[in-house]
Short mmCIF file of C-alpha atoms in Angstrom, two decimals:
data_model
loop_
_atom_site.label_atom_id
_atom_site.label_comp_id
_atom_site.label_asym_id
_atom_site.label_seq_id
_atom_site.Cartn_x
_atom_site.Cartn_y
_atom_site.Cartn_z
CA UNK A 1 22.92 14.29 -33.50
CA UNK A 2 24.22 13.84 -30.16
CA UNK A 3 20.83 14.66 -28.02
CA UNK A 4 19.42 12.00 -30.60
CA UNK A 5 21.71 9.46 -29.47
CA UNK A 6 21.51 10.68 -25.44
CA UNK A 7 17.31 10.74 -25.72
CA UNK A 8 17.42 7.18 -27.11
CA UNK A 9 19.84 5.80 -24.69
CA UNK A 10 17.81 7.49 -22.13
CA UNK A 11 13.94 6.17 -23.77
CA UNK A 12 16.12 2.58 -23.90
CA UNK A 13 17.04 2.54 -19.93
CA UNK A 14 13.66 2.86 -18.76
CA UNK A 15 12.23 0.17 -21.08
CA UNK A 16 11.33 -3.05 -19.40
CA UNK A 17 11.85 -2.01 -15.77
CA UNK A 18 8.58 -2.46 -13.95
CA UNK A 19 7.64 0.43 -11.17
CA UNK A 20 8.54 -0.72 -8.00
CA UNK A 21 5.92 -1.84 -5.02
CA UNK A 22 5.26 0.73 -2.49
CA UNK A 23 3.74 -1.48 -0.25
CA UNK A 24 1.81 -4.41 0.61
CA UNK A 25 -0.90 -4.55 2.82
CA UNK A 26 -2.51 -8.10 4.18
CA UNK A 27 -5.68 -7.40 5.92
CA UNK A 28 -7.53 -10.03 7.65
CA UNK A 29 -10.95 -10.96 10.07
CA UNK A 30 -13.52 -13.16 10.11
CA UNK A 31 -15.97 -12.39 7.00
CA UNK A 32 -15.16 -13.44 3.86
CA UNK A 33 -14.32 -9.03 2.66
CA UNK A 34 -12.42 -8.44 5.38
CA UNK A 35 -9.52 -10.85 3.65
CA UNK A 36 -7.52 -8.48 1.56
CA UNK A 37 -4.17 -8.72 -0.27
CA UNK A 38 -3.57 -4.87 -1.68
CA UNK A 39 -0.66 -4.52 -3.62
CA UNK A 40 0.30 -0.53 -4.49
CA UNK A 41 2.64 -0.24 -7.37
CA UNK A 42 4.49 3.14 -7.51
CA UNK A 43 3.65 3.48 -11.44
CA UNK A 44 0.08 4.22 -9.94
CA UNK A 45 -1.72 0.78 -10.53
CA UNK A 46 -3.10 -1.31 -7.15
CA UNK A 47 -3.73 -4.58 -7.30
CA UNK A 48 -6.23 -6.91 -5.18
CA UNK A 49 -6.40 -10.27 -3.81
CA UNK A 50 -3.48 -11.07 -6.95
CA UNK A 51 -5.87 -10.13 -9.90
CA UNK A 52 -5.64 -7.26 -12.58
CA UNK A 53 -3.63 -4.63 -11.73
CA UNK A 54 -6.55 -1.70 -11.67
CA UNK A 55 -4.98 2.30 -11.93
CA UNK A 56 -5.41 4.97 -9.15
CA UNK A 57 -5.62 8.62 -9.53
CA UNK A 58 -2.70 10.85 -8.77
CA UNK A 59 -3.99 11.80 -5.45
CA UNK A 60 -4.36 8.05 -4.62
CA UNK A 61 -0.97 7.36 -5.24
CA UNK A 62 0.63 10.51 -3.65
CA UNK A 63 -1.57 9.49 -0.27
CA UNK A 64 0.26 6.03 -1.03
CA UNK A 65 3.62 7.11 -1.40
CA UNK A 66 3.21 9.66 1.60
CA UNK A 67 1.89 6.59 3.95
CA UNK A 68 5.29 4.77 2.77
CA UNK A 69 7.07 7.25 3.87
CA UNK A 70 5.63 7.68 6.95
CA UNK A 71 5.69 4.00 7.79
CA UNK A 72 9.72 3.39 6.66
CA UNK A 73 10.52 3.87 10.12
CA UNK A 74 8.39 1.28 12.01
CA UNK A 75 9.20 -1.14 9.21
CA UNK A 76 12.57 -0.57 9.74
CA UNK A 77 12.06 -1.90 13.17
CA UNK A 78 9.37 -4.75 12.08
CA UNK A 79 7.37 -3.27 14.59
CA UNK A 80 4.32 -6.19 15.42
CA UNK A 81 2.12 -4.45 18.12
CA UNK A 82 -0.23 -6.14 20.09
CA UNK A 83 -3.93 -6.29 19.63
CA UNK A 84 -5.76 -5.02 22.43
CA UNK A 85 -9.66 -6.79 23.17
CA UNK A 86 -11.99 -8.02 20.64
CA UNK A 87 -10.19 -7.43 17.23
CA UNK A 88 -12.43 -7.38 14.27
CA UNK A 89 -9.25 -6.19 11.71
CA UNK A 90 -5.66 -7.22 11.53
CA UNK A 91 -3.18 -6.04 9.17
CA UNK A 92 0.21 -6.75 8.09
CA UNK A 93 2.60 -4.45 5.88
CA UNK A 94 5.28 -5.31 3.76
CA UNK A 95 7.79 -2.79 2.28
CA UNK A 96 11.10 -2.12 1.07
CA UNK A 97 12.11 -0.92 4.64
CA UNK A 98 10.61 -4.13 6.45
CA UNK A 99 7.22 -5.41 7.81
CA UNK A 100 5.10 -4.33 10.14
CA UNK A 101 1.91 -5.86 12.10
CA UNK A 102 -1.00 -4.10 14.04
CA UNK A 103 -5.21 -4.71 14.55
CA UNK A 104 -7.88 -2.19 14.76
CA UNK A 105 -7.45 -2.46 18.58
CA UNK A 106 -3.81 -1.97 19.20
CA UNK A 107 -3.22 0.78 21.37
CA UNK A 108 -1.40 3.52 21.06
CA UNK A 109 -1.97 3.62 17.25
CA UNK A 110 0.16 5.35 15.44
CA UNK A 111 -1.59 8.02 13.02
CA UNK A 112 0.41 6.80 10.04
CA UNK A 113 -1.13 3.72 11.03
CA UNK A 114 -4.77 4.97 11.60
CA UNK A 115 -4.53 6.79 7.91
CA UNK A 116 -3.18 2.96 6.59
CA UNK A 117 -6.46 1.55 7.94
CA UNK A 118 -8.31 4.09 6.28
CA UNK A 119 -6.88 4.18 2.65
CA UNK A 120 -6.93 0.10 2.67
CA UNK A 121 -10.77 0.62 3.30
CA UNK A 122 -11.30 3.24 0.61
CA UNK A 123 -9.37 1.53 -2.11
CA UNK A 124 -10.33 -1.82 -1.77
CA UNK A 125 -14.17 -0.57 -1.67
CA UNK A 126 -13.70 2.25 -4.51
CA UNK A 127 -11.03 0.81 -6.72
CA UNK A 128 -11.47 -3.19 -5.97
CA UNK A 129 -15.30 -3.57 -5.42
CA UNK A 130 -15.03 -5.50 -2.32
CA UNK A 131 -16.46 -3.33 0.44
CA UNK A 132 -17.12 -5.36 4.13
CA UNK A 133 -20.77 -5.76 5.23
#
């Protein structure tokens, strides 16, 4: 009787609490695709540009959680670097740890960063539909 009372207490604490946000990404240029709000929820849902929240596969969302970790640091110091000459991407981070700010020309870039750049492309193109021109 007791494990039945523990294991509904237990089922009863996790109802109702939504997964927290890993991160946020805000990714903007000139065309009209390159303008990108990408929310990743850690219950393994994204969402984009505020609509339905869409799921990811468990890869996705280990390569999301992984980049969060990796990037905790530099938001920690709401690290903004510079763009260097002729930026076609910018992109700003939000996360539990802080912000952060970069474009596809700031230099040095980070790996973390480079790999950021890279899953922002393939989910908003694979999971979201909007793929840049």
């Amino acid at each position: 009787m007791r494990w039945l009372v523990l294991i509904a207490a237990l089922a009863l604490a996790g109802c109702g609490s939504p997964a927290p946000d890993l991160f946020e990404v805000k990714r903007s240029g000139a065309d009209r695709n390159a303008n990108l709000t990408l929310l990743v929820s850690d219950d393994g849902t994204v969402t984009c540009n505020g609509g339905d929240r869409r799921p990811i596969t468990n890869e996705t969302l280990l390569q999301a959680r992984e980049l969060e970790r990796e990037l905790s640091a530099q938001a920690e110091l709401h690290l903004q670097l510079p763009a260097g000459p002729n930026p076609v991407l910018s992109y700003r981070v939000r996360m539990e740890a802080g912000t952060l700010g970069f474009a596809d020309t700031s230099r040095p870039l980070p790996s973390a960063f480079a790999q950021l750049t890279a899953f922002t492309s393939d989910v908003s193109e694979r999971i979201c539909g909007i793929v840049r021109r």
